[in-house]
mmCIF file of C-alpha atoms in Angstrom:
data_model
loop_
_atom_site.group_PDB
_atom_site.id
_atom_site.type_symbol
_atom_site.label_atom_id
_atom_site.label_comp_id
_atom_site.label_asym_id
_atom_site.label_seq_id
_atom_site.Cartn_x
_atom_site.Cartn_y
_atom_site.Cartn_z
ATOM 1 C CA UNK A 1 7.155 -6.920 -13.149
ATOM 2 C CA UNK A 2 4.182 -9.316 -14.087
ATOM 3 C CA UNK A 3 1.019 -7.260 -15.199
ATOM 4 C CA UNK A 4 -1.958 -6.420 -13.599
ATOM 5 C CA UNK A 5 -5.250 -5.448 -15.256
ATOM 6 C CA UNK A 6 -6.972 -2.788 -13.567
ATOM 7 C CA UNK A 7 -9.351 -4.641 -11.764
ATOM 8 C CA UNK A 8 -5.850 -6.287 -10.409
ATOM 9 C CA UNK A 9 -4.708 -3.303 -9.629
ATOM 10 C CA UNK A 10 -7.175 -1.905 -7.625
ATOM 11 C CA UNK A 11 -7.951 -5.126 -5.652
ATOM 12 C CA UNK A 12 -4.667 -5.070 -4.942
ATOM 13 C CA UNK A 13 -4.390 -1.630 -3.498
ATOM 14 C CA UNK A 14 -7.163 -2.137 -1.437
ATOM 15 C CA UNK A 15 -5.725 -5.460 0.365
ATOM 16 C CA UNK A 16 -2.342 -2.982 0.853
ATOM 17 C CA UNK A 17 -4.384 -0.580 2.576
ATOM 18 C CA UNK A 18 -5.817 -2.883 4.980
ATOM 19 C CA UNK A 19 -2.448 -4.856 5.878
ATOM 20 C CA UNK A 20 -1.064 -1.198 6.284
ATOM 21 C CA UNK A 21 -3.811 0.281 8.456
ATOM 22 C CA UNK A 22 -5.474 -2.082 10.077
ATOM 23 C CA UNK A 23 -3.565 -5.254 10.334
ATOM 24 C CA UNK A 24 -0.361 -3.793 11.002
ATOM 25 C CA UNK A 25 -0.933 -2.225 14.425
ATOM 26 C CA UNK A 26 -1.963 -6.166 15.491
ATOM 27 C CA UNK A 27 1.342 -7.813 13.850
ATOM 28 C CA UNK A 28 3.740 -7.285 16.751
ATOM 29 C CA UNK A 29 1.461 -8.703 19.479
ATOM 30 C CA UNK A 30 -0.030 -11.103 17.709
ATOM 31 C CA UNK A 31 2.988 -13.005 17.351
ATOM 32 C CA UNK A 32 4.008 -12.483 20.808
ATOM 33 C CA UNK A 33 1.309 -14.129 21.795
ATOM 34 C CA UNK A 34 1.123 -16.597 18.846
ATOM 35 C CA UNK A 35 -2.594 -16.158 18.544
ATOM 36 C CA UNK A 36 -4.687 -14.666 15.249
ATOM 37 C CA UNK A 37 -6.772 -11.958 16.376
ATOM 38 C CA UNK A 38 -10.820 -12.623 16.079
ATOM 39 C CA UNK A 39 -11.630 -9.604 15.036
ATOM 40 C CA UNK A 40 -8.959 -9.761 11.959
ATOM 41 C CA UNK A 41 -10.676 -13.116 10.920
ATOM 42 C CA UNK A 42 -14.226 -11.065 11.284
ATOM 43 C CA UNK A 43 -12.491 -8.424 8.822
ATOM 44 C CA UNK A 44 -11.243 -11.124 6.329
ATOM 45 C CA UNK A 45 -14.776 -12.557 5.941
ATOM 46 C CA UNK A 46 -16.760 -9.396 5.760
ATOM 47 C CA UNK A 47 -14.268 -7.900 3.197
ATOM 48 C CA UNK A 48 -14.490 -11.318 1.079
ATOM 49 C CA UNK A 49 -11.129 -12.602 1.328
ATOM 50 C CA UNK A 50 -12.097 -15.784 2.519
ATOM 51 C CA UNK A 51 -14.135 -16.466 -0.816
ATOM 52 C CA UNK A 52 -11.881 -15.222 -3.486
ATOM 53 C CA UNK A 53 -12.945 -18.111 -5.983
ATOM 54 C CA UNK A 54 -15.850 -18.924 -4.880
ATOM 55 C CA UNK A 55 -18.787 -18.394 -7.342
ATOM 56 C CA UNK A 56 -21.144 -15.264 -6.080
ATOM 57 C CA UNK A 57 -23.826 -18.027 -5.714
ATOM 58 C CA UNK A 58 -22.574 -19.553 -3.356
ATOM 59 C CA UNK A 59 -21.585 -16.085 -1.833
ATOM 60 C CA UNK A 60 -17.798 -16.014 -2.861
ATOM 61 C CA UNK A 61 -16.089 -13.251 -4.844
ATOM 62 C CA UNK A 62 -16.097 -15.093 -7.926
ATOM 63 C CA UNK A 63 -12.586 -14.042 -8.589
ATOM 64 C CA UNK A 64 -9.763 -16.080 -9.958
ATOM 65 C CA UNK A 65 -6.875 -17.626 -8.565
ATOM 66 C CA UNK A 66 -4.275 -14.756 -9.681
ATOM 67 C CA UNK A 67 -6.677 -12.816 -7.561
ATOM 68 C CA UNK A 68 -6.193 -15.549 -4.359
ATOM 69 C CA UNK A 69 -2.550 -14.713 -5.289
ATOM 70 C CA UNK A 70 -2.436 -10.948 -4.874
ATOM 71 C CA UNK A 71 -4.425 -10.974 -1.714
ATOM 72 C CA UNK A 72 -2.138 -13.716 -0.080
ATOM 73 C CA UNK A 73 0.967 -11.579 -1.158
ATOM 74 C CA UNK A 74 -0.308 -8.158 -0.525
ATOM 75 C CA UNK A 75 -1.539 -9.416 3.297
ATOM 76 C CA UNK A 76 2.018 -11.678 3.365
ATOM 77 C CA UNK A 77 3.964 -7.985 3.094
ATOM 78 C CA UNK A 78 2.843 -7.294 6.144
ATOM 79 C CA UNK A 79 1.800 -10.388 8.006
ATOM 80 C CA UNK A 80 2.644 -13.847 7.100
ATOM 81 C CA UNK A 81 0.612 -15.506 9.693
ATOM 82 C CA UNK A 82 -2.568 -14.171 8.444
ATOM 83 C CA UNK A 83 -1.949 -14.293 4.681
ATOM 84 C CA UNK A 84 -1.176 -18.404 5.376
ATOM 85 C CA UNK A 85 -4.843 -18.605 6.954
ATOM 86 C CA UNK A 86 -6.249 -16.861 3.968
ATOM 87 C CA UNK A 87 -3.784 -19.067 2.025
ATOM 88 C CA UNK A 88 -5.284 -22.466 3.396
ATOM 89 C CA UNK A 89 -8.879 -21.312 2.978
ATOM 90 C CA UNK A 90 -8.635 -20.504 -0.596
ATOM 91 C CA UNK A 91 -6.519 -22.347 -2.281
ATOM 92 C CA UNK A 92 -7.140 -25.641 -0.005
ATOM 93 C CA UNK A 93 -10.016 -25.861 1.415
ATOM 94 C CA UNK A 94 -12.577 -23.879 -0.886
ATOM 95 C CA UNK A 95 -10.287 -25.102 -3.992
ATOM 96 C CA UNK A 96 -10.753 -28.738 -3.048
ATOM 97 C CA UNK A 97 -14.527 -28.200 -2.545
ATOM 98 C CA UNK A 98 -15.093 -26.561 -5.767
ATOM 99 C CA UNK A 99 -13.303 -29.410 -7.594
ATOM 100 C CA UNK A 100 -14.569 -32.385 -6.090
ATOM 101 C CA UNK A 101 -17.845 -31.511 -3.607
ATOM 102 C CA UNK A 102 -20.924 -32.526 -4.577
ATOM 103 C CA UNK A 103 -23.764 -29.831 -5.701
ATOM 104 C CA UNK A 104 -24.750 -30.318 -1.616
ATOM 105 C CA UNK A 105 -21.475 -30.140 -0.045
ATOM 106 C CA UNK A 106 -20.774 -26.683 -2.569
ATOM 107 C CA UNK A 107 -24.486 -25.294 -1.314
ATOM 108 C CA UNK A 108 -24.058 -26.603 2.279
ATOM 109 C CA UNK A 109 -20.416 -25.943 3.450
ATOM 110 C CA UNK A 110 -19.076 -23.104 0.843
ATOM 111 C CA UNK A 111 -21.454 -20.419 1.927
ATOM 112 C CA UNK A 112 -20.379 -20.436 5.700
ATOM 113 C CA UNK A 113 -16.891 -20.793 4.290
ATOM 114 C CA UNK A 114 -17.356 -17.135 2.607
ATOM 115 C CA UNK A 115 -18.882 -15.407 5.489
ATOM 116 C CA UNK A 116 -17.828 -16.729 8.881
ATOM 117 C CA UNK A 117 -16.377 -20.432 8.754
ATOM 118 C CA UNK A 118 -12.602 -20.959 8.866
ATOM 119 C CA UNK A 119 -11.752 -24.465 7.253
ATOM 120 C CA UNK A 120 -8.784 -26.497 7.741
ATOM 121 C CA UNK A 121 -6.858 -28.990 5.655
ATOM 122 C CA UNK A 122 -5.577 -32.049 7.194
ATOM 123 C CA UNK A 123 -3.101 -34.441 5.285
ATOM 124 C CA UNK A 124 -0.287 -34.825 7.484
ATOM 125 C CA UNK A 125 0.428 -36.962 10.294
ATOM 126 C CA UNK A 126 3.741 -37.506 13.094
ATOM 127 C CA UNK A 127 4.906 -40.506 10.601
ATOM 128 C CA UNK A 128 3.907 -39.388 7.573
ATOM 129 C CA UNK A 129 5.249 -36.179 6.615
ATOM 130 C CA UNK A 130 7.316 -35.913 3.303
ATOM 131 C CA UNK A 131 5.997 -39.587 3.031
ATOM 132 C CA UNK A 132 2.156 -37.731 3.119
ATOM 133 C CA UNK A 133 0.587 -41.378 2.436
ATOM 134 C CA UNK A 134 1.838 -43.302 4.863
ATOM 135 C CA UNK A 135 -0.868 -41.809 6.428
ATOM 136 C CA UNK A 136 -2.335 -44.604 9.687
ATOM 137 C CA UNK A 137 -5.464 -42.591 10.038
ATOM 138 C CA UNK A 138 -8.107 -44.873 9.679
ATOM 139 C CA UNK A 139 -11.601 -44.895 8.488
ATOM 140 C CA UNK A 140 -14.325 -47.980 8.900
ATOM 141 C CA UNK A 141 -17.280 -48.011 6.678
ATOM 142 C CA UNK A 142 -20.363 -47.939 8.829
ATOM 143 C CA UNK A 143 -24.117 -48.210 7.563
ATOM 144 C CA UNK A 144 -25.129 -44.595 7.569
ATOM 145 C CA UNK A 145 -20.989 -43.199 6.934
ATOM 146 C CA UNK A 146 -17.877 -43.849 8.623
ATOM 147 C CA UNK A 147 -16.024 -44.164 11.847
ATOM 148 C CA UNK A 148 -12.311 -42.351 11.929
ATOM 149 C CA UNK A 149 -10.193 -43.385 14.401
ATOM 150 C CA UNK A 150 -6.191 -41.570 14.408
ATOM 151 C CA UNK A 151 -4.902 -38.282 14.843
ATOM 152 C CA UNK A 152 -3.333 -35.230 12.305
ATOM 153 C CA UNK A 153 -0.251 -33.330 13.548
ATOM 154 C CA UNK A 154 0.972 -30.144 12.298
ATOM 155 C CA UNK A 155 -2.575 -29.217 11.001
ATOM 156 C CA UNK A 156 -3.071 -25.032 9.764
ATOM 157 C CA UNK A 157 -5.950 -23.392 11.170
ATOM 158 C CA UNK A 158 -6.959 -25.665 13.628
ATOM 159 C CA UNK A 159 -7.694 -23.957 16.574
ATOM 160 C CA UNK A 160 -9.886 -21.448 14.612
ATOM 161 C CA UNK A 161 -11.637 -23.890 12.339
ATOM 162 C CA UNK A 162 -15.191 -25.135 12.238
ATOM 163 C CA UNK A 163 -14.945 -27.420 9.026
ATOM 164 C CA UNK A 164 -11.744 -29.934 8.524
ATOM 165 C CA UNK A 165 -10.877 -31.836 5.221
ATOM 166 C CA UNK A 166 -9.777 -34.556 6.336
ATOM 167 C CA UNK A 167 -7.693 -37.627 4.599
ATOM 168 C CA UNK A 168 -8.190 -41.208 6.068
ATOM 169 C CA UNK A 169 -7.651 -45.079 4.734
ATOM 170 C CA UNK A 170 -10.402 -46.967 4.012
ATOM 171 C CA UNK A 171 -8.989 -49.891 2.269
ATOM 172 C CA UNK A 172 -4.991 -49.756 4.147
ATOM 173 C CA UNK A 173 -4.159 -53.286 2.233
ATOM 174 C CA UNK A 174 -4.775 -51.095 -0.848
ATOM 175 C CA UNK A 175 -2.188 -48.561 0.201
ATOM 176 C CA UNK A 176 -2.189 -44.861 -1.107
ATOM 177 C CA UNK A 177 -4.844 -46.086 -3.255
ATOM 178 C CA UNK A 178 -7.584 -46.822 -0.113
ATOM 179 C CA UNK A 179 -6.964 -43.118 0.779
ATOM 180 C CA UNK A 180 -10.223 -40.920 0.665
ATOM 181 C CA UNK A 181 -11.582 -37.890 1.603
ATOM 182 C CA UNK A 182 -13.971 -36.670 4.337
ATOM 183 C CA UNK A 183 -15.706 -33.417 5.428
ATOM 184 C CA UNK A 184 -15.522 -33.230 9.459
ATOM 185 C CA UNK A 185 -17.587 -30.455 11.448
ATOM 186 C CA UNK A 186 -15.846 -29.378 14.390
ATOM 187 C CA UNK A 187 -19.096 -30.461 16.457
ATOM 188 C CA UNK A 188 -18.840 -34.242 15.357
ATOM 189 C CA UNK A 189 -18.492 -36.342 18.547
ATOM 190 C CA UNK A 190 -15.003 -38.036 18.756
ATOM 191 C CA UNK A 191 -13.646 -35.193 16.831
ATOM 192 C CA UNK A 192 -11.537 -32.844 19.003
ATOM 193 C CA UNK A 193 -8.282 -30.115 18.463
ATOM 194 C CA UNK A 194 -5.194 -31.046 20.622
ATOM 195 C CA UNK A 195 -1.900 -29.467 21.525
ATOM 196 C CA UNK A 196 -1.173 -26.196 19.564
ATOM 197 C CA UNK A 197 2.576 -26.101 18.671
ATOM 198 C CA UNK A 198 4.761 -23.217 19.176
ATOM 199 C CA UNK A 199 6.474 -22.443 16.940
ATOM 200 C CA UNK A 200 9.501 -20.189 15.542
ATOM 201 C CA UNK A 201 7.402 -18.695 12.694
ATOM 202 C CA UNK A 202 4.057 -17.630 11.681
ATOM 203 C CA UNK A 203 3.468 -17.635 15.345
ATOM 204 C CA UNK A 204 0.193 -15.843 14.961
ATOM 205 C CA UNK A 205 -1.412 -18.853 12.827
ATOM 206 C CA UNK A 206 -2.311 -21.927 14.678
ATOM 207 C CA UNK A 207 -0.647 -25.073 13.980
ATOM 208 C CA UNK A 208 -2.314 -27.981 16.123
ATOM 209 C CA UNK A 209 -3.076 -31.809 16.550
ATOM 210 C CA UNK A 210 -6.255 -33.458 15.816
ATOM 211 C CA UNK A 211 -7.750 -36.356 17.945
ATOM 212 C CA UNK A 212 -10.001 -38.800 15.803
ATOM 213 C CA UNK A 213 -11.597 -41.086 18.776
ATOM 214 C CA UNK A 214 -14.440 -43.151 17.046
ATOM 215 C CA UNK A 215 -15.766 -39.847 15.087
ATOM 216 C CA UNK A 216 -18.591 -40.651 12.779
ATOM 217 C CA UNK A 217 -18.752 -38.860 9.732
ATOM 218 C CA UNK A 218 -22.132 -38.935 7.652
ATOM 219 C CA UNK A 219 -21.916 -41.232 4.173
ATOM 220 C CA UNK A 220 -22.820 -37.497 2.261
ATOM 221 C CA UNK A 221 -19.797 -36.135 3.892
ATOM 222 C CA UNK A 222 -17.879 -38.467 1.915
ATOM 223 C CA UNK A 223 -15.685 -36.297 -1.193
ATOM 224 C CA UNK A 224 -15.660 -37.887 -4.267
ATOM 225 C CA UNK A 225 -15.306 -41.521 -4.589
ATOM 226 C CA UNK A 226 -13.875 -44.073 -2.311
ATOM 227 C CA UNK A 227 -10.268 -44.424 -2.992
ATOM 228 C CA UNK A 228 -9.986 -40.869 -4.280
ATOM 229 C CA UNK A 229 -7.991 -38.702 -1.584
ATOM 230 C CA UNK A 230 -4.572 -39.428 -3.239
ATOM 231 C CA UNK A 231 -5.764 -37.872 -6.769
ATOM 232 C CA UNK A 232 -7.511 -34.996 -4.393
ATOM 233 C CA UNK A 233 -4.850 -34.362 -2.242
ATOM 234 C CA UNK A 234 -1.821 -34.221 -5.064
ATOM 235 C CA UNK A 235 -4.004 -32.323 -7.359
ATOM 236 C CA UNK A 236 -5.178 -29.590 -4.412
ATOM 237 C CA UNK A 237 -1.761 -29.240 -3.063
ATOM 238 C CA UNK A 238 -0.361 -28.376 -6.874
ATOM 239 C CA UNK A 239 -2.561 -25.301 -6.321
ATOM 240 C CA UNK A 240 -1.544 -24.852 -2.455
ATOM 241 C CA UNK A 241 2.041 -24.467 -3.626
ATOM 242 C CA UNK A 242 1.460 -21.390 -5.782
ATOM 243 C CA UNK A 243 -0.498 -20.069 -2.672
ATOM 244 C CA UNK A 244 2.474 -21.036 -0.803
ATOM 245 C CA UNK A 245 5.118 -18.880 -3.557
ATOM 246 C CA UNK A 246 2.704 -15.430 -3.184
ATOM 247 C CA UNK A 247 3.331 -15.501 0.319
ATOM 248 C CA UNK A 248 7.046 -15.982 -0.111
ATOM 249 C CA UNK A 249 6.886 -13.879 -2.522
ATOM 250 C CA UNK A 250 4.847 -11.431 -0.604
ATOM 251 C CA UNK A 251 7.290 -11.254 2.783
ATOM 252 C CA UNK A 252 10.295 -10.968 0.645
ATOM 253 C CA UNK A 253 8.617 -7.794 -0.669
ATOM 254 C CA UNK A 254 7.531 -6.738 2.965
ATOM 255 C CA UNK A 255 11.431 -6.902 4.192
ATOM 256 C CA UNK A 256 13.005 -5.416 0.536
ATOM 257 C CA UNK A 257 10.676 -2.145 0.649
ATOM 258 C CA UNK A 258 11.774 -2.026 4.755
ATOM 259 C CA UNK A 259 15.406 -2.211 4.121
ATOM 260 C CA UNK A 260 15.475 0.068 0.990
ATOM 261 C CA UNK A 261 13.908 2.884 3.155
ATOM 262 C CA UNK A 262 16.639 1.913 6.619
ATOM 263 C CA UNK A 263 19.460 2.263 4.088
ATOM 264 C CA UNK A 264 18.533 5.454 3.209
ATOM 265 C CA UNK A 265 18.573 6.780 6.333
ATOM 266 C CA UNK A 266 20.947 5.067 8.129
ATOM 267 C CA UNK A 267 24.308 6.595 7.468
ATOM 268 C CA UNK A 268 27.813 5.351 8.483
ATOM 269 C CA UNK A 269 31.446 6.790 7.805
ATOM 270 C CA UNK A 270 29.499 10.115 6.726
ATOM 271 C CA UNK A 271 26.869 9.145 4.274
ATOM 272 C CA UNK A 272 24.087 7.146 3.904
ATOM 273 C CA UNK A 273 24.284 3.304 3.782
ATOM 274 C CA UNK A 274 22.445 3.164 0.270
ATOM 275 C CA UNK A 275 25.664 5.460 -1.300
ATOM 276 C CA UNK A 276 27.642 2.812 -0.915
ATOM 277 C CA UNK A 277 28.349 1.023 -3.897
ATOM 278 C CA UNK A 278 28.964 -2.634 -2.096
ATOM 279 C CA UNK A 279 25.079 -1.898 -0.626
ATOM 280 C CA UNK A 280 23.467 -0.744 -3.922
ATOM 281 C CA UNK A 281 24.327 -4.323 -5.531
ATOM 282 C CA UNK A 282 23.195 -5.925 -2.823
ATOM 283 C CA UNK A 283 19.872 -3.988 -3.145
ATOM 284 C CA UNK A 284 19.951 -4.921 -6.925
ATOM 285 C CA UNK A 285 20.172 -8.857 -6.421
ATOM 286 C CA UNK A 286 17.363 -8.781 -3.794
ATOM 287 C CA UNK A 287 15.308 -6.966 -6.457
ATOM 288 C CA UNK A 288 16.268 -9.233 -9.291
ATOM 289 C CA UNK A 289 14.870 -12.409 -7.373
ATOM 290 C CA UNK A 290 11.620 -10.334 -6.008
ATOM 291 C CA UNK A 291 11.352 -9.867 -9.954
ATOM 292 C CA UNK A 292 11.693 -13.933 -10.857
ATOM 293 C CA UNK A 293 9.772 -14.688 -8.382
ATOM 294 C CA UNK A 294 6.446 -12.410 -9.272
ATOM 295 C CA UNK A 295 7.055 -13.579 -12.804
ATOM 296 C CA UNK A 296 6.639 -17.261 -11.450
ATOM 297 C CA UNK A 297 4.095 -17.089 -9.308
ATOM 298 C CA UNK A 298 1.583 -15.519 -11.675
ATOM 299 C CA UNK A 299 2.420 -17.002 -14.704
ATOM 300 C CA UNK A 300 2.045 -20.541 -12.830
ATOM 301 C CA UNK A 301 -1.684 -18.941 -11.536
ATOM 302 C CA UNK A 302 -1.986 -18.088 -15.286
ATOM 303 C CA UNK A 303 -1.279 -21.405 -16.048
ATOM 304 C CA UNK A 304 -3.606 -23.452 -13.794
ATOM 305 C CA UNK A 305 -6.194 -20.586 -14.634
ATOM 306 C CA UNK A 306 -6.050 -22.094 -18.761
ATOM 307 C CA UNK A 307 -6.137 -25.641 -17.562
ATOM 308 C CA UNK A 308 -2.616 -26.542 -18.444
ATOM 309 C CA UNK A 309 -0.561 -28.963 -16.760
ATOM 310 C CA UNK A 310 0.874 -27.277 -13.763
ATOM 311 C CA UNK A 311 2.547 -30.281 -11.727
ATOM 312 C CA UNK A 312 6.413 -28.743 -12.722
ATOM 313 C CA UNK A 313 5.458 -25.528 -12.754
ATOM 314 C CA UNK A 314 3.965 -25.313 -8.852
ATOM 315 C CA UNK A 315 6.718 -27.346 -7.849
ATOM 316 C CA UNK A 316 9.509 -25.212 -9.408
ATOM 317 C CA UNK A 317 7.329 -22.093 -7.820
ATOM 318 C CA UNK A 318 7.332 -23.218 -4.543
ATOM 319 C CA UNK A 319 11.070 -23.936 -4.612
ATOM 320 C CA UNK A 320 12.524 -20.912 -5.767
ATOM 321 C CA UNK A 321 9.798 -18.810 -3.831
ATOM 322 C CA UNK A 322 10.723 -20.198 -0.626
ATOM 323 C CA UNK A 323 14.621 -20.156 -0.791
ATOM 324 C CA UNK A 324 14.980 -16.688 -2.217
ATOM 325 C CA UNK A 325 12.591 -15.426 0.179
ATOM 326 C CA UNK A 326 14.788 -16.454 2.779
ATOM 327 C CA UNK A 327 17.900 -15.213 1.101
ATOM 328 C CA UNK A 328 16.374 -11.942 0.476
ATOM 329 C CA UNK A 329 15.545 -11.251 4.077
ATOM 330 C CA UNK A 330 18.427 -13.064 5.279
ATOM 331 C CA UNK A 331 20.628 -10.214 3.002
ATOM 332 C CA UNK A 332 17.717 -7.295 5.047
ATOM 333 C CA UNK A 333 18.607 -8.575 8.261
ATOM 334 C CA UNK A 334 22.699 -8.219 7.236
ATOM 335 C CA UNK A 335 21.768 -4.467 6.090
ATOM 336 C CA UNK A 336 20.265 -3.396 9.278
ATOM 337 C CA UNK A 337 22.914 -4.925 11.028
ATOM 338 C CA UNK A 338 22.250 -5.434 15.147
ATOM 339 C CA UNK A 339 19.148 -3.091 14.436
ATOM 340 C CA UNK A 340 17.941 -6.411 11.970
ATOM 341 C CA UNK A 341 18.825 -8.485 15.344
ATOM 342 C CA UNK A 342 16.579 -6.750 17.640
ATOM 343 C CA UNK A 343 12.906 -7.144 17.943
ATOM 344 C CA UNK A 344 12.507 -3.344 18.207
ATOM 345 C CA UNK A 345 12.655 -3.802 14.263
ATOM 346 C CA UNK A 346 10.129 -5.870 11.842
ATOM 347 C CA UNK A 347 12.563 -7.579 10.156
ATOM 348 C CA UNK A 348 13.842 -10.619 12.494
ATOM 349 C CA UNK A 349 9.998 -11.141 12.301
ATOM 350 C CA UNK A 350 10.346 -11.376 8.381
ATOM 351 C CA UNK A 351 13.269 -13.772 8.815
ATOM 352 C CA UNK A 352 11.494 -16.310 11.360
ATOM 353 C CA UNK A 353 8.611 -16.497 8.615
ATOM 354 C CA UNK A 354 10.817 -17.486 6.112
ATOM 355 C CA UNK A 355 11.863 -20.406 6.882
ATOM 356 C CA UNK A 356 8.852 -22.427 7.166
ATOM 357 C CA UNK A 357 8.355 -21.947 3.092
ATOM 358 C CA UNK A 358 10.763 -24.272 2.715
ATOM 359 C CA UNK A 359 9.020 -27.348 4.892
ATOM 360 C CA UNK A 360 5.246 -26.928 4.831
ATOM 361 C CA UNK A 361 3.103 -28.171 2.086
ATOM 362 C CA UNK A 362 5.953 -30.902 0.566
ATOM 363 C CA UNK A 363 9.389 -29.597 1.830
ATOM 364 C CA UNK A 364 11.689 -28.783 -1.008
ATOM 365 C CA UNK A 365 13.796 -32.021 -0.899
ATOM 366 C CA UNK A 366 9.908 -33.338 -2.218
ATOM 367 C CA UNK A 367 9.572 -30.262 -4.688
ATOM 368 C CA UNK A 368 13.030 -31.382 -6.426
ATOM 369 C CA UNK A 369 12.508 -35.041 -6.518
ATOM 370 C CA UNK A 370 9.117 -33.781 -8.375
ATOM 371 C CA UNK A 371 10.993 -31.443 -10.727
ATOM 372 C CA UNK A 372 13.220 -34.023 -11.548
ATOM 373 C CA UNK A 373 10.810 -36.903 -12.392
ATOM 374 C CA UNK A 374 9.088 -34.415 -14.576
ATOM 375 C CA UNK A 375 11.966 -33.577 -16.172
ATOM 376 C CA UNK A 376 12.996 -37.142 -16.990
ATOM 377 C CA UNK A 377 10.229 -38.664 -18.013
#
């Protein structure tokens, strides 16, 4: 098991303690509804989870990204849905801002973020998915800033947010490379949320479309330079990723510790499930991969945390986090047998969460193609 210091430790134990006792009695209908509770978001901010790296100046935690980790995999044991919004606004959102905002945008945007904002990161579009640059969003330069026209589909946080990052084409005959940046306030006229998907998965987290009718955006709204998004967009989404591998990592955990305790008490042909010896191996293999992937997803945090070169390492994170995940819960469901099938029981809840690990945030056809041109370079 990857170490903790003590400060770790306790953080930690506190962000169990909440998912156990307070956002665990929401869980169930939550995602029948598929909506995120207001008052959990209220909790989230007032508790500081929404700030984990931000500097205490600009009233974050000033905490570190191992420390984004362990809150996104301690809340992710519980609840997916809500560790993916905590997910997004730290490692995304606030991440981006801290590397590429202005002095303004940091002292004008990041405080709100911390205390009652919810922001929202939107890259992808209905024809450009995997292909993330293809992107037809548009923006025109205009005297005082620009004028977006297009629309974002499958965009996290949406329906909660009140600040949007937002990638558009200045220059489109200069490709990816006419790609920038833009900070959009849910306020701006032409801006506007559309259709909220439902979905099979993180039900409780809004996934929505976003309408881009003529929306002016101020010049100092503008991140970074022009032409800039692409380097912003790879280089924030190699951090997203190991976001993306605690909360794998994080449900995995949530449905192991569940099915260790059922096959305990569950007994057929006399005994209990877990004296079998066919069960206990298949208790050992689902530990052995909750094991690699801890070790991966804080030794890549580690990583990024020294400055090294993390463009493999995020990639290969986000791969193995996301399939084992699904093979470990896929192996809890099997163990609780029609009890696993039923929503009386947590666990088909576990499996439907799974799955989208392996699509959002570059699908892991995109993570191997990356792995691979690392590899042979």
């Amino acid at each position: 098991m990857y170490f903790l210091s003590e400060e770790e430790q306790l953080f930690k134990s506190s962000v169990l303690d909440f998912a156990q006792n307070i956002l665990l009695p929401k869980v169930s209908e939550m995602d029948e509804k598929g909506e995120m509770s207001s008052d959990l978001l209220k909790e989230c901010f007032q508790r500081g989870y929404m700030g984990i790296e931000v500097p205490e100046k600009y009233g974050g935690s000033g905490g570190s990204l191992s420390m984004s980790c362990l809150l996104i995999e301690s809340i992710a044991q519980v609840d997916p849905s809500l560790s993916v919004v905590v997910d997004v606004q730290n490692t995304l959102v606030n991440s981006l801002l801290l590397n590429y905002g202005t002095e303004e945008q940091k002292q004008k945007y990041l405080p709100p973020l911390c205390s009652s904002s919810v922001g929202s990161y939107a890259l992808s579009e209905s024809s450009s998915g995997s292909d993330a640059f293809a992107l037809k969003t548009r923006a025109k330069e205009d005297k005082n800033g620009f004028i977006l026209q297009g629309r974002k589909l499958w965009i996290t946080n949406a329906a909660e947010a009140d600040v949007f990052i937002v990638f558009a084409n200045v220059h489109p005959e200069k490709g990816y490379k006419g790609i920038s940046t833009f900070l959009v306030e849910k306020n701006f006229k032409g801006f506007s949320v559309g259709k909220k998907e439902d979905k099979l998965g993180i039900r409780a987290s809004s996934t929505c479309e976003l309408i881009l009718e003529d929306c002016f955006v101020p010049k100092e709204n503008l991140i970074g330079s022009l032409g800039q998004g692409y380097k912003i967009a790879i280089e924030t989404l190699n951090i997203g990723r190991i976001g993306i591998g605690a909360q794998m990592y994080g449900l995995a955990q949530g449905a192991y510790k569940l099915t260790k305790n059922y096959i305990k008490e569950r007994e057929q042909f006399g005994k209990a499930l877990s004296e079998f010896q066919a069960v206990q191996f298949q208790l050992a293999e689902m530990r052995s991969y909750l094991e690699v992937m801890g070790l991966l997803v804080y030794n890549t945090a580690k990583m990024k945390e020294a400055n090294k070169n993390i463009v493999n390492s995020s990639a290969i994170c986000k791969w193995f986090t996301s399939v084992y995940a699904e093979k470990v819960v896929s192996q809890s469901v099997n163990l609780f047998g029609a009890n696993g099938f039923t929503k009386e029981y947590p666990i088909e809840k576990f499996y439907r969460d799974s799955k989208i690990g392996q699509i959002y945030e570059g699908t892991n056809n995109m993570q191997l193609q990356t792995i691979a041109k690392q590899e042979l370079k």
